[in-house]
């Protein structure tokens, strides 16, 4: 039975859109810390949610920015689906 409130079904394609373009998913605060700690230079951290901002603009903007020199090596997380990744506050 289809459940419109099943977040896994709702965000699966949104997750795939970014991982297909080189983003690495970060689901825990430790994964975020590790990814940002290993980065040399700049890192694009895409906070992907199911709101209109991410769904309608942010994911598509990344594709448009790539010809301008934005690296394909990115990281992402899903704020609304894994709130524990937002638990750690940046220093």
mmCIF file of C-alpha atoms in Angstrom:
data_model
loop_
_atom_site.group_PDB
_atom_site.id
_atom_site.type_symbol
_atom_site.label_atom_id
_atom_site.label_comp_id
_atom_site.label_asym_id
_atom_site.label_seq_id
_atom_site.Cartn_x
_atom_site.Cartn_y
_atom_site.Cartn_z
ATOM 1 C CA UNK A 1 0.000 0.000 0.000
ATOM 2 C CA UNK A 2 1.323 3.441 -0.903
ATOM 3 C CA UNK A 3 1.745 5.823 2.011
ATOM 4 C CA UNK A 4 2.279 9.459 0.982
ATOM 5 C CA UNK A 5 3.919 10.143 4.343
ATOM 6 C CA UNK A 6 6.603 7.484 3.894
ATOM 7 C CA UNK A 7 9.717 9.667 3.795
ATOM 8 C CA UNK A 8 11.867 6.963 2.245
ATOM 9 C CA UNK A 9 9.619 6.750 -0.794
ATOM 10 C CA UNK A 10 9.230 10.498 -0.983
ATOM 11 C CA UNK A 11 12.924 11.367 -0.974
ATOM 12 C CA UNK A 12 14.445 8.374 -2.774
ATOM 13 C CA UNK A 13 14.599 10.069 -6.183
ATOM 14 C CA UNK A 14 15.840 13.319 -4.640
ATOM 15 C CA UNK A 15 18.694 11.402 -3.005
ATOM 16 C CA UNK A 16 19.540 9.638 -6.254
ATOM 17 C CA UNK A 17 19.660 12.907 -8.213
ATOM 18 C CA UNK A 18 22.601 14.050 -6.122
ATOM 19 C CA UNK A 19 24.450 10.776 -5.637
ATOM 20 C CA UNK A 20 24.319 10.230 -9.417
ATOM 21 C CA UNK A 21 26.147 13.552 -9.759
ATOM 22 C CA UNK A 22 28.989 12.750 -7.378
ATOM 23 C CA UNK A 23 27.579 13.750 -4.014
ATOM 24 C CA UNK A 24 28.252 11.534 -1.029
ATOM 25 C CA UNK A 25 25.445 11.110 1.490
ATOM 26 C CA UNK A 26 26.089 12.058 5.087
ATOM 27 C CA UNK A 27 23.577 10.656 7.538
ATOM 28 C CA UNK A 28 25.214 11.276 10.902
ATOM 29 C CA UNK A 29 26.972 14.147 12.636
ATOM 30 C CA UNK A 30 30.159 12.046 12.664
ATOM 31 C CA UNK A 31 29.992 11.630 8.877
ATOM 32 C CA UNK A 32 29.581 15.401 8.456
ATOM 33 C CA UNK A 33 32.555 16.072 10.742
ATOM 34 C CA UNK A 34 34.699 13.536 8.888
ATOM 35 C CA UNK A 35 33.805 14.892 5.442
ATOM 36 C CA UNK A 36 34.479 18.488 6.414
ATOM 37 C CA UNK A 37 37.651 17.537 8.270
ATOM 38 C CA UNK A 38 39.165 15.714 5.288
ATOM 39 C CA UNK A 39 38.432 18.468 2.801
ATOM 40 C CA UNK A 40 41.293 20.430 1.327
ATOM 41 C CA UNK A 41 40.188 23.761 -0.058
ATOM 42 C CA UNK A 42 36.476 24.346 -0.519
ATOM 43 C CA UNK A 43 33.695 21.832 0.025
ATOM 44 C CA UNK A 44 30.149 22.122 -1.234
ATOM 45 C CA UNK A 45 27.785 20.868 1.463
ATOM 46 C CA UNK A 46 24.311 20.464 -0.003
ATOM 47 C CA UNK A 47 21.617 20.330 2.658
ATOM 48 C CA UNK A 48 18.907 18.625 0.699
ATOM 49 C CA UNK A 49 15.409 18.673 2.081
ATOM 50 C CA UNK A 50 12.009 17.922 0.643
ATOM 51 C CA UNK A 51 10.944 21.550 0.618
ATOM 52 C CA UNK A 52 10.506 23.539 -2.566
ATOM 53 C CA UNK A 53 13.883 25.242 -2.162
ATOM 54 C CA UNK A 54 15.822 22.022 -2.639
ATOM 55 C CA UNK A 55 13.321 20.283 -4.872
ATOM 56 C CA UNK A 56 12.702 23.192 -7.192
ATOM 57 C CA UNK A 57 16.003 24.991 -7.319
ATOM 58 C CA UNK A 58 19.038 23.817 -5.355
ATOM 59 C CA UNK A 59 19.563 20.377 -6.904
ATOM 60 C CA UNK A 60 19.069 21.770 -10.403
ATOM 61 C CA UNK A 61 21.342 24.751 -9.706
ATOM 62 C CA UNK A 62 24.247 22.417 -9.002
ATOM 63 C CA UNK A 63 24.020 21.005 -12.523
ATOM 64 C CA UNK A 64 24.019 24.528 -13.930
ATOM 65 C CA UNK A 65 27.012 25.578 -11.830
ATOM 66 C CA UNK A 66 29.276 22.735 -12.911
ATOM 67 C CA UNK A 67 30.379 24.441 -16.163
ATOM 68 C CA UNK A 68 31.453 27.409 -14.015
ATOM 69 C CA UNK A 69 34.029 25.278 -12.227
ATOM 70 C CA UNK A 70 32.068 23.803 -9.331
ATOM 71 C CA UNK A 71 33.653 20.464 -8.480
ATOM 72 C CA UNK A 72 31.761 17.231 -8.898
ATOM 73 C CA UNK A 73 33.000 16.139 -5.477
ATOM 74 C CA UNK A 74 30.263 17.158 -3.096
ATOM 75 C CA UNK A 75 28.580 15.974 0.030
ATOM 76 C CA UNK A 76 24.957 16.125 1.078
ATOM 77 C CA UNK A 77 22.629 15.380 3.905
ATOM 78 C CA UNK A 78 18.883 15.301 4.391
ATOM 79 C CA UNK A 79 17.964 17.693 7.170
ATOM 80 C CA UNK A 80 14.342 16.664 7.440
ATOM 81 C CA UNK A 81 14.988 12.929 7.258
ATOM 82 C CA UNK A 82 18.047 12.571 9.482
ATOM 83 C CA UNK A 83 17.825 15.326 12.112
ATOM 84 C CA UNK A 84 20.724 13.790 14.051
ATOM 85 C CA UNK A 85 23.076 15.122 11.363
ATOM 86 C CA UNK A 86 22.088 18.627 12.410
ATOM 87 C CA UNK A 87 22.734 17.946 16.104
ATOM 88 C CA UNK A 88 26.366 19.039 15.995
ATOM 89 C CA UNK A 89 26.807 22.787 15.784
ATOM 90 C CA UNK A 90 29.756 24.137 13.789
ATOM 91 C CA UNK A 91 32.437 25.848 15.841
#
